[in-house]
XYZ file of C-alpha atoms in Angstrom:
578
model
C -0.103 0.139 -0.269
C 3.158 2.348 0.817
C 4.531 1.432 -2.859
C 1.026 1.406 -4.888
C -1.774 3.577 -2.773
C -0.079 5.735 -1.000
C -2.986 8.380 -0.519
C -4.717 5.605 1.078
C -2.117 5.081 3.792
C -2.571 8.130 5.240
C -6.173 8.162 4.911
C -6.717 4.621 6.667
C -3.736 4.723 9.437
C -3.404 8.739 10.301
C -5.374 8.185 13.290
C -4.072 4.943 15.004
C -4.491 4.278 18.403
C -3.074 0.794 18.803
C -0.763 -1.543 16.926
C -0.895 -5.358 18.202
C 2.122 -7.586 17.266
C 1.211 -11.111 17.953
C 4.114 -13.405 18.338
C 6.520 -10.618 18.542
C 9.402 -13.024 19.444
C 9.112 -14.648 15.730
C 10.214 -11.308 14.382
C 13.194 -10.471 16.593
C 16.468 -11.017 14.578
C 14.903 -11.537 11.382
C 14.523 -9.735 7.907
C 10.816 -9.672 8.323
C 11.167 -7.936 11.640
C 13.365 -4.990 10.111
C 10.893 -4.636 7.559
C 7.999 -4.508 10.165
C 10.030 -1.524 11.991
C 10.708 0.390 9.166
C 6.651 -0.035 8.227
C 5.849 1.016 11.877
C 8.132 3.928 12.051
C 6.712 5.131 8.443
C 3.346 4.678 10.034
C 4.591 7.016 13.113
C 5.419 9.552 10.664
C 1.730 9.933 9.229
C 0.375 10.444 12.784
C 0.062 13.428 14.860
C -0.034 11.367 17.836
C 2.150 8.703 19.072
C 0.176 5.384 18.744
C 0.831 2.370 21.464
C 2.167 -0.508 20.269
C 1.544 -3.652 21.859
C 3.810 -7.169 21.620
C 2.549 -10.169 22.711
C 4.934 -13.457 23.401
C 5.174 -16.578 25.567
C 9.026 -16.715 24.612
C 10.956 -13.656 24.723
C 14.707 -14.435 25.771
C 15.758 -10.816 25.071
C 13.353 -7.842 26.376
C 15.380 -5.121 25.431
C 15.508 -6.340 21.660
C 11.805 -6.663 21.720
C 11.275 -3.214 23.264
C 13.322 -2.143 20.033
C 10.200 -2.682 18.045
C 8.126 0.539 19.629
C 10.985 3.004 18.799
C 11.214 3.946 22.050
C 12.863 1.957 24.358
C 13.309 3.824 27.317
C 9.217 4.325 27.711
C 8.546 0.885 26.881
C 7.242 -1.351 29.643
C 7.488 -5.235 30.166
C 4.365 -7.060 31.551
C 5.213 -10.583 32.892
C 2.529 -12.931 33.271
C 4.119 -15.255 35.900
C 1.558 -18.078 36.153
C 2.767 -21.296 35.632
C 1.476 -24.212 33.856
C 1.881 -28.031 34.526
C 3.754 -29.819 31.553
C 3.400 -33.982 31.223
C 6.226 -34.833 29.521
C 7.714 -38.185 28.297
C 10.594 -39.002 26.043
C 10.666 -41.868 23.726
C 13.324 -43.448 21.686
C 13.261 -45.459 18.598
C 16.551 -45.801 16.819
C 16.235 -45.362 13.258
C 18.643 -46.972 10.704
C 17.231 -45.641 7.540
C 15.928 -42.466 5.744
C 11.994 -43.291 6.665
C 10.888 -43.341 10.255
C 10.676 -46.646 11.975
C 7.717 -48.714 11.670
C 7.775 -49.188 15.527
C 7.543 -45.612 15.955
C 4.830 -44.981 14.023
C 2.971 -47.599 15.582
C 3.349 -46.295 19.209
C 2.499 -42.955 18.076
C -0.606 -44.045 16.709
C -1.705 -45.865 19.668
C -0.387 -42.813 21.544
C -2.721 -40.252 19.702
C -5.458 -42.224 18.198
C -7.978 -40.926 20.622
C -7.378 -37.324 21.137
C -6.777 -34.176 19.469
C -3.403 -33.965 18.495
C -0.561 -31.611 17.041
C 2.491 -33.413 15.668
C 5.692 -31.430 15.090
C 8.348 -33.278 12.804
C 11.322 -30.904 11.703
C 10.536 -30.822 7.753
C 7.662 -30.754 5.207
C 8.633 -34.030 3.889
C 8.675 -35.662 7.194
C 5.240 -33.708 7.962
C 3.773 -35.409 5.136
C 5.490 -38.748 5.845
C 3.713 -39.005 9.568
C 0.474 -37.940 8.315
C -0.007 -40.531 5.333
C 1.264 -43.262 7.320
C -0.686 -42.629 10.256
C -3.403 -42.284 8.416
C -2.780 -46.139 6.530
C -2.581 -47.542 10.187
C -5.779 -46.053 11.290
C -7.843 -47.150 8.263
C -6.113 -51.018 8.671
C -7.629 -50.941 12.060
C -11.018 -49.004 10.996
C -9.947 -45.846 13.243
C -10.626 -42.247 12.415
C -9.716 -40.830 9.182
C -8.625 -37.302 10.541
C -5.376 -36.932 9.606
C -3.950 -34.030 7.830
C -0.731 -32.021 7.531
C -0.271 -28.250 7.317
C 2.851 -26.433 6.155
C 3.679 -23.882 3.885
C 3.676 -26.165 0.750
C 0.068 -27.264 1.267
C -2.427 -24.823 -0.707
C -3.812 -22.291 1.674
C -7.714 -23.036 1.248
C -6.804 -26.622 2.219
C -4.525 -25.356 5.048
C -7.761 -23.106 6.073
C -9.921 -26.357 6.198
C -7.871 -27.879 8.405
C -7.703 -24.823 10.749
C -11.742 -24.580 10.853
C -11.936 -28.220 11.444
C -9.363 -28.306 14.256
C -11.231 -25.219 16.077
C -14.953 -25.958 15.405
C -14.824 -29.498 15.552
C -15.606 -30.583 19.508
C -16.066 -34.453 18.950
C -14.252 -35.899 16.867
C -10.661 -36.585 17.366
C -7.690 -35.531 14.786
C -4.189 -35.126 14.262
C -2.279 -32.620 12.133
C 1.208 -33.329 11.271
C 2.982 -29.767 11.056
C 5.917 -27.577 11.007
C 6.078 -24.324 12.254
C 2.814 -22.863 10.432
C 0.920 -23.850 13.656
C 3.848 -22.999 16.050
C 2.508 -19.580 15.950
C -0.638 -17.551 16.569
C -2.894 -19.081 14.205
C -6.062 -20.070 16.191
C -7.190 -23.684 16.406
C -8.754 -23.727 19.868
C -6.786 -26.157 22.227
C -5.424 -29.882 21.655
C -4.995 -32.491 24.153
C -1.631 -33.522 23.416
C 1.558 -32.230 21.535
C 4.119 -34.313 20.024
C 7.683 -33.186 18.658
C 9.496 -36.020 16.637
C 13.202 -35.242 16.875
C 14.989 -32.078 18.399
C 13.747 -28.659 18.014
C 16.624 -26.222 17.145
C 15.638 -23.972 20.108
C 13.962 -24.028 23.319
C 11.630 -20.938 22.334
C 10.349 -23.376 19.502
C 9.627 -26.071 21.977
C 8.040 -23.863 24.331
C 5.593 -22.459 21.463
C 4.487 -25.814 20.350
C 4.000 -27.463 23.864
C 1.688 -24.224 24.679
C -0.673 -25.503 21.897
C -2.190 -28.168 24.525
C -3.861 -27.416 27.797
C -5.379 -24.139 27.000
C -8.608 -25.007 28.896
C -8.733 -23.334 32.702
C -6.665 -25.602 34.714
C -5.659 -27.964 31.863
C -2.282 -29.686 31.988
C -0.006 -29.677 28.807
C 0.879 -32.840 27.025
C 4.268 -33.323 25.868
C 5.576 -36.287 23.649
C 9.158 -36.052 22.384
C 10.183 -39.004 19.893
C 14.070 -39.079 19.246
C 15.109 -41.459 16.413
C 19.067 -40.928 17.025
C 21.135 -40.280 19.860
C 22.358 -36.760 19.058
C 18.499 -35.704 18.906
C 17.591 -37.275 22.031
C 20.650 -35.610 23.842
C 19.378 -32.113 22.125
C 15.830 -32.493 23.259
C 16.555 -33.441 26.843
C 18.932 -30.191 26.810
C 16.093 -28.024 25.763
C 13.766 -29.496 28.108
C 16.105 -28.998 31.139
C 16.995 -25.431 30.002
C 13.423 -24.276 29.762
C 12.826 -26.007 33.722
C 15.656 -23.680 34.437
C 13.456 -20.818 32.972
C 16.413 -20.208 30.176
C 15.114 -18.972 26.678
C 17.639 -18.173 24.342
C 17.886 -14.311 23.118
C 17.083 -13.579 19.682
C 20.165 -13.077 17.718
C 20.056 -9.050 17.124
C 20.259 -7.831 13.419
C 20.925 -4.089 13.702
C 23.110 -3.649 10.456
C 19.921 -4.017 8.157
C 21.543 -2.638 4.893
C 19.240 -4.901 2.675
C 16.158 -3.763 4.429
C 17.293 -0.175 3.762
C 17.767 -0.974 0.167
C 14.351 -1.941 -0.005
C 12.636 0.542 1.906
C 14.900 2.954 0.036
C 13.110 1.913 -3.322
C 9.620 1.494 -1.485
C 9.820 5.331 -0.394
C 10.844 6.274 -3.616
C 8.354 4.535 -5.624
C 5.341 5.766 -2.998
C 6.511 9.267 -3.249
C 6.682 8.864 -7.372
C 10.468 10.446 -7.029
C 11.704 12.329 -3.787
C 14.473 15.231 -3.068
C 17.487 12.895 -2.252
C 17.957 14.805 0.590
C 14.625 14.101 1.829
C 14.840 10.518 1.253
C 18.103 10.466 3.188
C 16.530 12.144 6.362
C 13.384 9.633 5.916
C 15.825 6.762 6.437
C 18.015 8.258 9.276
C 14.944 8.926 11.199
C 13.602 5.536 10.801
C 13.979 3.635 13.579
C 14.472 0.466 11.890
C 17.907 1.925 10.909
C 19.292 3.447 14.289
C 22.374 1.440 13.939
C 23.472 2.447 10.343
C 25.722 5.367 9.894
C 24.535 8.328 7.603
C 27.430 7.807 5.371
C 26.753 4.205 4.913
C 23.028 5.083 4.104
C 24.429 7.695 1.275
C 26.838 5.245 0.109
C 24.028 2.812 -0.438
C 22.046 5.095 -2.572
C 24.801 6.419 -4.402
C 25.169 2.628 -5.188
C 21.572 2.396 -6.216
C 21.960 5.387 -8.549
C 25.127 3.897 -9.804
C 23.404 0.471 -10.873
C 20.328 2.468 -12.281
C 17.911 1.110 -9.464
C 17.333 4.892 -8.614
C 17.977 7.895 -11.177
C 18.806 11.182 -10.173
C 17.314 14.344 -11.524
C 18.638 17.341 -10.586
C 18.214 17.200 -6.767
C 15.509 14.497 -7.213
C 15.525 10.713 -7.391
C 13.050 8.250 -9.361
C 12.830 4.747 -9.081
C 15.380 3.926 -12.736
C 15.257 1.496 -15.282
C 16.816 -1.545 -13.838
C 14.659 -0.479 -10.445
C 11.454 -0.471 -12.368
C 11.850 -4.244 -12.930
C 12.401 -5.048 -9.025
C 9.598 -2.654 -7.710
C 7.161 -3.752 -10.246
C 7.322 -7.389 -9.617
C 4.803 -8.961 -7.080
C 7.895 -10.327 -5.376
C 8.949 -6.639 -4.061
C 6.616 -6.589 -1.227
C 8.310 -9.762 0.906
C 11.371 -9.397 2.539
C 12.299 -12.928 2.007
C 12.856 -15.267 -0.941
C 9.882 -17.131 -2.555
C 10.709 -20.555 -3.153
C 10.391 -21.259 -7.146
C 7.745 -24.163 -6.724
C 5.549 -25.947 -9.176
C 2.053 -26.207 -8.285
C 0.497 -29.240 -7.627
C -3.114 -29.772 -9.187
C -5.822 -32.793 -9.002
C -8.738 -32.469 -11.202
C -8.707 -28.578 -11.285
C -8.208 -28.218 -7.823
C -4.930 -26.876 -6.347
C -3.250 -29.196 -3.563
C -0.072 -27.361 -2.906
C 3.200 -26.914 -4.348
C 6.482 -28.370 -4.309
C 10.021 -27.605 -5.389
C 11.343 -29.361 -8.626
C 13.717 -32.548 -7.951
C 14.640 -35.411 -9.842
C 11.198 -36.893 -8.315
C 9.119 -34.571 -10.299
C 8.319 -37.180 -13.422
C 5.583 -39.005 -14.564
C 4.559 -42.329 -12.977
C 6.098 -40.826 -9.614
C 4.459 -40.942 -6.424
C 4.276 -38.226 -4.025
C 2.729 -37.377 -0.764
C 1.395 -34.133 -0.110
C -1.542 -32.544 1.835
C -1.850 -35.874 3.653
C -2.823 -38.003 0.697
C -0.440 -39.808 -1.959
C -0.654 -38.712 -5.291
C 0.637 -40.075 -8.837
C 2.194 -37.548 -11.350
C 0.503 -37.901 -14.558
C 1.822 -35.099 -16.225
C 4.737 -32.090 -15.966
C 4.092 -28.726 -17.728
C 7.871 -27.398 -17.439
C 6.482 -24.269 -18.925
C 3.238 -23.530 -16.764
C 5.127 -24.906 -13.698
C 2.405 -27.282 -13.056
C 2.393 -30.849 -12.050
C -0.873 -32.811 -12.720
C -1.840 -35.526 -10.298
C -4.238 -38.493 -9.529
C -5.063 -40.123 -5.952
C -3.021 -43.405 -5.347
C -2.070 -45.703 -2.807
C 1.663 -45.460 -2.166
C 4.381 -43.088 -2.622
C 7.429 -40.908 -1.356
C 7.629 -37.496 0.952
C 8.525 -34.738 -1.636
C 12.166 -33.059 -1.446
C 12.182 -29.379 0.184
C 14.832 -27.288 0.171
C 15.858 -25.846 3.422
C 18.937 -26.396 5.896
C 18.937 -27.146 9.850
C 18.184 -24.229 12.060
C 20.471 -22.254 14.182
C 21.418 -23.886 17.769
C 22.364 -21.276 20.445
C 25.175 -22.105 22.550
C 23.961 -22.831 25.862
C 21.881 -25.926 24.455
C 25.155 -27.304 23.333
C 26.865 -26.955 26.493
C 23.717 -28.043 28.454
C 24.156 -31.384 26.500
C 27.872 -31.704 27.539
C 26.419 -31.215 30.891
C 24.061 -33.916 30.656
C 26.848 -36.855 29.406
C 29.002 -35.783 32.156
C 26.685 -35.712 35.089
C 24.683 -38.944 36.787
C 21.332 -37.531 37.086
C 18.343 -39.880 36.289
C 15.624 -38.327 34.220
C 12.008 -39.519 35.222
C 10.922 -38.139 31.959
C 12.645 -40.780 29.826
C 11.285 -44.047 28.872
C 13.273 -47.218 29.204
C 14.888 -47.017 25.314
C 15.924 -43.186 26.385
C 17.591 -43.738 29.305
C 19.238 -46.771 27.980
C 20.500 -44.565 24.957
C 21.764 -41.854 27.322
C 23.447 -44.448 29.692
C 25.197 -45.792 26.406
C 26.457 -42.278 25.418
C 27.747 -41.517 29.090
C 29.791 -44.920 28.716
C 31.240 -43.639 25.189
C 32.444 -40.253 26.334
C 33.642 -41.773 29.761
C 37.027 -42.244 27.657
C 37.618 -38.438 28.359
C 38.748 -37.152 31.785
C 36.364 -34.147 31.488
C 37.068 -31.258 34.597
C 35.333 -28.407 33.336
C 32.464 -28.106 30.699
C 33.133 -24.372 30.395
C 36.903 -24.262 29.664
C 37.789 -27.805 28.165
C 36.651 -29.505 24.979
C 37.151 -32.869 23.423
C 39.427 -34.471 20.924
C 38.990 -38.259 19.843
C 42.021 -39.464 18.672
C 42.461 -42.943 16.920
C 44.591 -44.667 14.030
C 41.922 -44.006 11.802
C 40.374 -40.500 12.832
C 40.573 -37.101 14.543
C 37.339 -36.000 16.037
C 37.141 -32.229 17.517
C 33.782 -31.961 19.674
C 33.225 -28.211 20.143
C 29.910 -28.594 22.016
C 28.900 -25.046 20.685
C 26.436 -22.958 18.924
C 25.913 -23.247 15.030
C 27.072 -19.564 14.371
C 30.391 -20.278 16.179
C 31.089 -23.835 14.282
C 30.423 -22.080 10.852
C 33.010 -19.270 11.947
C 35.502 -21.889 13.088
C 35.234 -24.082 9.829
C 35.857 -20.882 8.135
C 39.000 -20.114 10.018
C 40.014 -23.887 9.998
C 39.802 -23.527 5.775
C 41.818 -20.656 5.815
C 44.652 -22.094 7.904
C 44.723 -25.197 6.133
C 42.996 -27.576 8.678
C 40.861 -30.111 6.508
C 37.847 -30.756 8.011
C 34.407 -32.037 7.906
C 31.812 -30.206 10.384
C 28.543 -31.732 11.346
C 26.604 -29.240 13.273
C 24.145 -31.595 14.050
C 26.454 -33.164 16.658
C 28.925 -30.114 17.173
C 31.675 -32.046 15.597
C 34.850 -31.545 13.333
C 36.155 -34.632 11.499
C 39.780 -33.437 11.248
C 41.617 -34.899 8.124
C 44.961 -33.941 9.250
C 47.498 -35.156 12.266
C 46.473 -34.186 15.922
C 49.809 -32.678 16.504
C 49.289 -30.569 13.354
C 45.508 -29.842 14.348
C 46.681 -28.936 18.006
C 49.333 -26.726 16.759
C 47.301 -24.612 14.084
C 44.361 -24.009 16.884
C 46.577 -22.857 19.382
C 47.342 -20.585 16.611
C 44.068 -19.375 16.348
C 43.419 -18.993 19.955
C 46.466 -16.915 20.213
C 45.587 -14.470 17.333
C 41.759 -14.022 18.237
C 42.243 -10.098 17.727
C 42.488 -10.702 14.117
C 39.847 -13.411 13.486
C 37.445 -10.058 12.145
C 39.823 -9.447 9.567
C 40.654 -13.114 8.669
C 36.905 -13.860 8.127
C 36.205 -10.348 6.085
C 39.492 -11.278 3.657
C 38.229 -14.581 3.016
C 34.739 -13.380 2.394
C 36.107 -10.667 -0.063
C 37.989 -13.603 -1.917
C 34.776 -15.456 -2.579
C 31.940 -12.681 -3.385
C 29.772 -15.781 -4.764
C 29.199 -17.063 -1.215
C 27.715 -13.930 -0.250
C 23.733 -14.932 -1.100
C 22.496 -14.968 2.221
C 19.884 -12.175 1.667
C 17.094 -11.446 -1.297
C 17.907 -8.036 -1.013
C 21.564 -8.201 0.034
C 22.642 -9.181 -3.243
C 22.029 -5.749 -4.697
C 24.341 -4.121 -2.125
C 27.735 -3.099 -2.685
C 30.193 -6.111 -1.974
C 31.467 -4.659 1.886
C 27.838 -4.250 2.743
C 27.276 -7.923 1.929
C 30.282 -8.777 4.019
C 28.969 -7.222 7.120
C 25.900 -8.921 6.512
C 27.178 -11.978 6.120
C 29.176 -11.882 9.263
C 26.267 -10.427 11.266
C 23.935 -13.028 10.501
C 25.677 -16.364 9.337
C 28.820 -15.772 11.435
C 29.547 -14.696 15.060
C 32.664 -13.179 15.424
C 32.700 -12.140 19.009
C 31.399 -15.219 20.376
C 33.890 -17.390 18.460
C 36.737 -15.132 20.090
C 35.138 -15.699 23.686
C 34.870 -19.415 22.894
C 38.509 -19.724 21.989
C 39.484 -17.661 24.854
C 37.931 -19.631 27.318
C 38.474 -22.832 26.189
C 42.244 -23.445 27.504
C 42.318 -27.145 27.330
C 41.753 -30.033 24.785
C 40.875 -33.278 26.304
C 41.985 -36.031 24.633
C 40.327 -40.019 25.161
C 42.073 -42.081 27.536
């Protein structure tokens, strides 16, 4: 509306009293959040009086970051509801030897959920489809209910809305919805009896949001079942649960240098004004509280760059959208801060079911799972990006893009702590307890004395494994440093471990070299990114920035130089196996 109907914005929003942001934590530390802050700031400029901003969340780890959404941190209050809710929790372990979930897990899951209203959270869209379809098949065999659904971003909006309406309005029938984070947040589907998490969440915040979906009636307790299919997932789930009980919620990573959103908003403001004086555009951007941490000189440099690449055109003291910029702002993809997947539309008998990305699986006579049903591909129209399907009886989950999420260092440290303590956890079933004890025996070969200052190095004739037990962004930074100083390695961040492919002696020598020179890590990372500009594609709008700003974005959003320096400074002992 700011872009296409700016006169309507003033008419509709110039007398705002309140803006309510539900699930405000989901906007903190994201491009969407920066875009929202910018829009709030622009709306505030249209109002003669200051409107109130109310943010709601059950899982804020950093109140100061949340306050920034008001543009007035000093006068923003935090109101806490300290009412606690009882949560009944049980961990179950079924070791997975293959790609698909173990049949024993699915049978156990069916028996646990068949007589309840349930949300199941696997960690991917493909897994969500697998769970929904296979539970439905089990239920059909034993003549149980057929109310099994999937709900994620690739399922058509109308299908998702039907599932939401069914869950909210249905009081008698039991149901099971296998979903991703689409049902983790604010969509109202009423209360459910149970929440199931399959394998570990990447954050405590996400786990709390999910379990909060159950037991919403007054006085009711929440019921949470955590299924794990490998030992590391079990350990991470347990670590998240223990930290939650300790009332720790990881703070969202701040994104203060949002040069990419500034670029986007520069085009939006210019288009909305049908041209604007350059000095006024600079003034608006500097006044916008979303960009408080960006220097005026950087704003000017980015705008001059936009003029140089013809995204903006300068006419005396005014700028308008340039020829190349027109291609951007007139595209419907302009309005979102994040990249939209290039998907194929899946259609059956003229009805849209959803969308899936192209993969080798997308071919005629291949069977796929989507919207909790099985489909056979009859025709692929590559030009129209459309897949015609018909119902069938067996199939494979689609392959969706997306990498694992970011895990906070405290979760990994808690995982290490659990391994080296003797505590018995009543929430674990027998299989889970046995697997945890097995892990403790495996790691008993290390004489670890201090989880704060020591890390583990497993050395054998065939391999050297370095267990960092730290956060994802620190591991990414360490990997870049290892690559630069020629420590041949493979990072498995899922278990926070580096497979080292040089001798132990050479590795320890080079690791000591890094630890002794932590003050130049920023310089090393910057120079390495300058050598590889093709790697700087993390942001939708960042690709149009000058390279130096792309590098700053990458260092802020993908790596963590400060915490890596602290990690290396604090680790003063590498413990080898006995």
